[in-house]
PDB file of C-alpha atoms in Angstrom:
ATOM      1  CA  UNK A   1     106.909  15.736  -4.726  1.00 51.00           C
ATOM      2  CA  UNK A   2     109.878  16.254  -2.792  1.00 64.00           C
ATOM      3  CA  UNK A   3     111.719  13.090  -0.668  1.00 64.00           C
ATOM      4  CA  UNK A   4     111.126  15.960   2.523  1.00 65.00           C
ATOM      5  CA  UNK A   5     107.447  16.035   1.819  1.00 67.00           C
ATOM      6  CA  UNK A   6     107.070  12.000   2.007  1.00 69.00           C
ATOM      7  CA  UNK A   7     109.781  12.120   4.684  1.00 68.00           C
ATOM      8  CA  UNK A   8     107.162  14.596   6.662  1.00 67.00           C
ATOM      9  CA  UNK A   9     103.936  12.656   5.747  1.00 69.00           C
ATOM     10  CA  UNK A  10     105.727   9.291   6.696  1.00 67.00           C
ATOM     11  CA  UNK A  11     107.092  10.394   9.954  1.00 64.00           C
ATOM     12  CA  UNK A  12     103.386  11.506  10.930  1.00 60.00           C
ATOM     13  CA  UNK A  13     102.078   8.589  10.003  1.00 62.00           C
ATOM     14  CA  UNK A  14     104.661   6.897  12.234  1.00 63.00           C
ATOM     15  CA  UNK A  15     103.655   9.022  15.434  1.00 59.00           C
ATOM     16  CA  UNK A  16     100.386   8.379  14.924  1.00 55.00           C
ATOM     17  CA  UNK A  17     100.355   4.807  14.913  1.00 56.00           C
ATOM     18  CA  UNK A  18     103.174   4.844  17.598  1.00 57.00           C
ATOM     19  CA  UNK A  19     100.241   6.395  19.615  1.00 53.00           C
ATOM     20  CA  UNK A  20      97.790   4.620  18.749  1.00 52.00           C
ATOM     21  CA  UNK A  21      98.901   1.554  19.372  1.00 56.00           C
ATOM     22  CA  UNK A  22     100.059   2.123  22.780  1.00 72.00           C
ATOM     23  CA  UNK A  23      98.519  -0.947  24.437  1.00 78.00           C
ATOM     24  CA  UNK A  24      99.649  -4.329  26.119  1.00 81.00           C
ATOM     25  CA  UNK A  25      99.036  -7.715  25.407  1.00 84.00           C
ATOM     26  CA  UNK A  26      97.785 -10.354  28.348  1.00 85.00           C
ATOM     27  CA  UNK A  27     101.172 -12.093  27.926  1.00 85.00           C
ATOM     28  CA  UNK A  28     103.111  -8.727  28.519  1.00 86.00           C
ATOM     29  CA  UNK A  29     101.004  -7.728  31.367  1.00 86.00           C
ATOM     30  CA  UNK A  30     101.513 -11.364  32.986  1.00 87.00           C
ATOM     31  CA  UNK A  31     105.284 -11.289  32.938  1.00 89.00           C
ATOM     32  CA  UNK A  32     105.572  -8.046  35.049  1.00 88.00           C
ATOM     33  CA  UNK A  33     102.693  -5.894  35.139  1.00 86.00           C
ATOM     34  CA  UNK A  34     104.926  -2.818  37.285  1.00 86.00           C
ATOM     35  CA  UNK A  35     106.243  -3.041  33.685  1.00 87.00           C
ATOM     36  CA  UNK A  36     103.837  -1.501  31.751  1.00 87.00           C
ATOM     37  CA  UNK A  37     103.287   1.945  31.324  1.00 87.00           C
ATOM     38  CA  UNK A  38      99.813   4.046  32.863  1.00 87.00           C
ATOM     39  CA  UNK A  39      99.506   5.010  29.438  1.00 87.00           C
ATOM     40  CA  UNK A  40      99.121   1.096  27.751  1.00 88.00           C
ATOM     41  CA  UNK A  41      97.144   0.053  30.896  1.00 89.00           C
ATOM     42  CA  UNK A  42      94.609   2.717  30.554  1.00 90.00           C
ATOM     43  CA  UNK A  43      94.122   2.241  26.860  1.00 89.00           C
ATOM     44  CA  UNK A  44      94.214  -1.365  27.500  1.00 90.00           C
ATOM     45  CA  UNK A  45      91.936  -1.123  30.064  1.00 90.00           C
ATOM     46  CA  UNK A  46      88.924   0.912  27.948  1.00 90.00           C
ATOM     47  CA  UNK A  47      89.601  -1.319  25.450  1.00 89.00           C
ATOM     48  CA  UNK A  48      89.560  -4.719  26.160  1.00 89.00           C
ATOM     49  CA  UNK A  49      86.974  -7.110  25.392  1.00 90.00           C
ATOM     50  CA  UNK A  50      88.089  -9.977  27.855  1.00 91.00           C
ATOM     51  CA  UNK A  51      86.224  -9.029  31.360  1.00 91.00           C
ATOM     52  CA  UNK A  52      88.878 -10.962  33.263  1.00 92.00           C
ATOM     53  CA  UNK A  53      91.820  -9.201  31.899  1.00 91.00           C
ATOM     54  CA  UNK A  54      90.106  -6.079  32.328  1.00 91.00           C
ATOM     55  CA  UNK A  55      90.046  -6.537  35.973  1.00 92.00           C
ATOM     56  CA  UNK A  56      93.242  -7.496  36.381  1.00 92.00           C
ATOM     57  CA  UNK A  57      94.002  -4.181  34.276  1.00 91.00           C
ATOM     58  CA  UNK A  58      92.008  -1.921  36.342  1.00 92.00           C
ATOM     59  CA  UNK A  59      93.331  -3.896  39.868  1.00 92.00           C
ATOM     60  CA  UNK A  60      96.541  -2.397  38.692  1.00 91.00           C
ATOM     61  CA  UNK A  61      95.447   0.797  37.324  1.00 91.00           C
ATOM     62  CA  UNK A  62      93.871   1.105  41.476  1.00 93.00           C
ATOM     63  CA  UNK A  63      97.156  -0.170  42.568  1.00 92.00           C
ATOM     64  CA  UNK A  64      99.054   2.658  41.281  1.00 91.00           C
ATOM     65  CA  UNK A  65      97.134   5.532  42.474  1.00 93.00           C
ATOM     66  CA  UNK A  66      94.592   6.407  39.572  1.00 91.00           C
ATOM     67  CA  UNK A  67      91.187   5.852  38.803  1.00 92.00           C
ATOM     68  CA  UNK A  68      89.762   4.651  35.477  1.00 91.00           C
ATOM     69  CA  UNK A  69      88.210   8.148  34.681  1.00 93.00           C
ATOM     70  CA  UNK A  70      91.859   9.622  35.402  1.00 92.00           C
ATOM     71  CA  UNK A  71      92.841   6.568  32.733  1.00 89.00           C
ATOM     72  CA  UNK A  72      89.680   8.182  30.605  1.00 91.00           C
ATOM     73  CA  UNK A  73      90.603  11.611  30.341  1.00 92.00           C
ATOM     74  CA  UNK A  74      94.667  10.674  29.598  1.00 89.00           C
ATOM     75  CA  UNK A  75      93.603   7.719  26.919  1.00 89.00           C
ATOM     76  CA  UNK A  76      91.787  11.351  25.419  1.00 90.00           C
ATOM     77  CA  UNK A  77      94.194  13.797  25.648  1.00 90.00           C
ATOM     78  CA  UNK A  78      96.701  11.103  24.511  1.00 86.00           C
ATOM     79  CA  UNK A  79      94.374  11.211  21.336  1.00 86.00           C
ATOM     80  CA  UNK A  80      93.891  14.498  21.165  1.00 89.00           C
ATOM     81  CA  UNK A  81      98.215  14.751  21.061  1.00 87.00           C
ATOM     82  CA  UNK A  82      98.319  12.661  17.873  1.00 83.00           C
ATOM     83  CA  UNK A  83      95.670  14.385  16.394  1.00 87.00           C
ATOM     84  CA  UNK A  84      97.505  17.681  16.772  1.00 88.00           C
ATOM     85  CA  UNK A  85     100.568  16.329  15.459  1.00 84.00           C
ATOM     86  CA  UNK A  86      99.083  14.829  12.418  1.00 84.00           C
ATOM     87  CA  UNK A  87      97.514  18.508  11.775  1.00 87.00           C
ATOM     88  CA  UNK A  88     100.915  20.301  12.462  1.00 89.00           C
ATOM     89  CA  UNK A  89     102.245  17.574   9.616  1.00 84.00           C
ATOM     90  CA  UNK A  90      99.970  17.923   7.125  1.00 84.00           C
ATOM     91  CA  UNK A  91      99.531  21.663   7.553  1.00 85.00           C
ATOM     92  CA  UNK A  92     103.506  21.625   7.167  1.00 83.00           C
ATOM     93  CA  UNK A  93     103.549  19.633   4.193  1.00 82.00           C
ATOM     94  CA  UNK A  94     100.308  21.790   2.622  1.00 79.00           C
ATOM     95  CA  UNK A  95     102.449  24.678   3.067  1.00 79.00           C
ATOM     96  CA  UNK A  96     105.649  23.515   1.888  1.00 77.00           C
ATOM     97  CA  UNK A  97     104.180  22.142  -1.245  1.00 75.00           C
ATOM     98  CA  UNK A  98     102.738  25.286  -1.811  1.00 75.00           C
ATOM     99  CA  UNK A  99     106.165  27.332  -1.139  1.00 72.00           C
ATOM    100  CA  UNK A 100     107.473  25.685  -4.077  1.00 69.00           C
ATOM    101  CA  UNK A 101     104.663  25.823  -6.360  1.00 67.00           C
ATOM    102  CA  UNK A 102     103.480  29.538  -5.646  1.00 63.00           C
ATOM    103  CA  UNK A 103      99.726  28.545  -4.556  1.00 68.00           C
ATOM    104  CA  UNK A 104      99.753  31.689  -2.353  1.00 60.00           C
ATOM    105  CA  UNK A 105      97.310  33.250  -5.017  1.00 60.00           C
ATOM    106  CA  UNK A 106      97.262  36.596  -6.533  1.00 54.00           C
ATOM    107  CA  UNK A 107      99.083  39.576  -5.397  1.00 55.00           C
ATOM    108  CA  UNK A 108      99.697  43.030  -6.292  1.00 55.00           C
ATOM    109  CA  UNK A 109     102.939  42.478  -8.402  1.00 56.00           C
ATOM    110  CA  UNK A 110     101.990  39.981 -11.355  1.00 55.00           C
ATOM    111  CA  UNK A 111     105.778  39.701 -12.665  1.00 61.00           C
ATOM    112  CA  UNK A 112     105.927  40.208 -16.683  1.00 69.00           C
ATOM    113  CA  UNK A 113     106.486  37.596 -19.081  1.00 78.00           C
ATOM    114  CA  UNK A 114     109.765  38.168 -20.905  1.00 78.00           C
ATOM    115  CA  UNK A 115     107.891  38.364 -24.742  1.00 82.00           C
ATOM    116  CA  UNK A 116     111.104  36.744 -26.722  1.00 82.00           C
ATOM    117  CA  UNK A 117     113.234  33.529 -26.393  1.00 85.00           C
ATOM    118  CA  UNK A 118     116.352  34.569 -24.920  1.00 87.00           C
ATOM    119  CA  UNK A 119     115.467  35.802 -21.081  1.00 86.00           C
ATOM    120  CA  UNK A 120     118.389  34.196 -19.495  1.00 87.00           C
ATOM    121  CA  UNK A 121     121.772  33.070 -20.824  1.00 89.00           C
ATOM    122  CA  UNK A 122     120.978  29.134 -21.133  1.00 90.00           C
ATOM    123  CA  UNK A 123     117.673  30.070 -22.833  1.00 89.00           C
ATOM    124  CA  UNK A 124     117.729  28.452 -26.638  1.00 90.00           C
ATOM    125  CA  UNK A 125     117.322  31.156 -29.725  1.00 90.00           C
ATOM    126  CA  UNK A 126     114.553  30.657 -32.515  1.00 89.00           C
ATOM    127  CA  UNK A 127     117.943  29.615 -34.163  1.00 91.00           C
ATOM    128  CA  UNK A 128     118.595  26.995 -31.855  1.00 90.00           C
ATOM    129  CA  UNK A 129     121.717  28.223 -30.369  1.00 92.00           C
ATOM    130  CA  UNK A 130     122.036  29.368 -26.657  1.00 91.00           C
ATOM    131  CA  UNK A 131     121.449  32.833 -26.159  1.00 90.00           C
ATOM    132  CA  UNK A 132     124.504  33.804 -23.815  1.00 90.00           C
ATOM    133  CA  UNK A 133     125.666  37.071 -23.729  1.00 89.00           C
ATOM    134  CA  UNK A 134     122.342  38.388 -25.743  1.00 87.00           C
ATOM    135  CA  UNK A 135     119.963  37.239 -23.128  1.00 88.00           C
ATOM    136  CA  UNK A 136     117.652  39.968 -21.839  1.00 87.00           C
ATOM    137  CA  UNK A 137     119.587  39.079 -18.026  1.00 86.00           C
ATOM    138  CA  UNK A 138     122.936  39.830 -19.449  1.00 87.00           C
ATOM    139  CA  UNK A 139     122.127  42.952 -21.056  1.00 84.00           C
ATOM    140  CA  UNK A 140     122.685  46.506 -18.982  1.00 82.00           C
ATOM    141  CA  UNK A 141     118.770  47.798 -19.048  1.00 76.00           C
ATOM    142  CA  UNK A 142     117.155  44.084 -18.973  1.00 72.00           C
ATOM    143  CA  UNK A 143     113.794  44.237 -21.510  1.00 68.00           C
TER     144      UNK A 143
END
């Protein structure tokens, strides 16, 4: 494969765990809570194990105006974002793959096989020398 193609696939793995992991950590949220984003408290918030941190998450999540089904339906669309993105990468990479290895299956024109050895000019002869100037590509009619 191609360094684009693993360039692609890596970069939407990247955005996808860049998403994914958009949370905050107790230690974080205790140095300056205005600091954290809606999006980390939410996620935070429907995540967290630790009841007391969870209030303190949803006491700001109140603070600022929102409700935790607000924080519900953005921690989904949020996830619904990176799933679209990882479909728009690997439906790029599916289709670049197969724009340089012709998996667009049949068509009308099947293109002929040249039948000998010398098609183009750096083709080898059956006596091993290059073909040149008697390729079937440097002759005026072709094959």
């Amino acid at each position: 494969m191609t360094v684009g193609i693993w360039a692609r696939r890596a970069g939407a793995v990247m955005m996808a765990l860049a998403l994914a992991s958009c949370t905050t950590t107790q230690a974080e949220f205790a140095k300056k809570p205005s600091a954290v984003s809606k999006a980390a408290l939410c996620k935070t918030a429907l995540e967290t194990t630790d009841p007391a941190f969870q209030f303190q998450l949803v006491s700001e999540v109140t603070r600022r105006g929102m409700n935790m089904l607000q924080c519900q339906q953005m921690v989904i669309q949020q996830q619904q974002a990176a799933a679209a993105l990882v479909a728009i990468a690997v439906v790029g990479t599916a289709v670049a793959v197969c724009a340089n290895n012709y998996c667009g299956g049949g068509s009308y024109y099947q293109p002929r096989r040249y039948p000998g050895n010398c098609y183009s000019p750096n083709d080898t002869a059956a006596d091993g020398t290059r073909c040149g100037n008697r390729s079937a590509m440097s002759r005026p009619g072709g094959w």
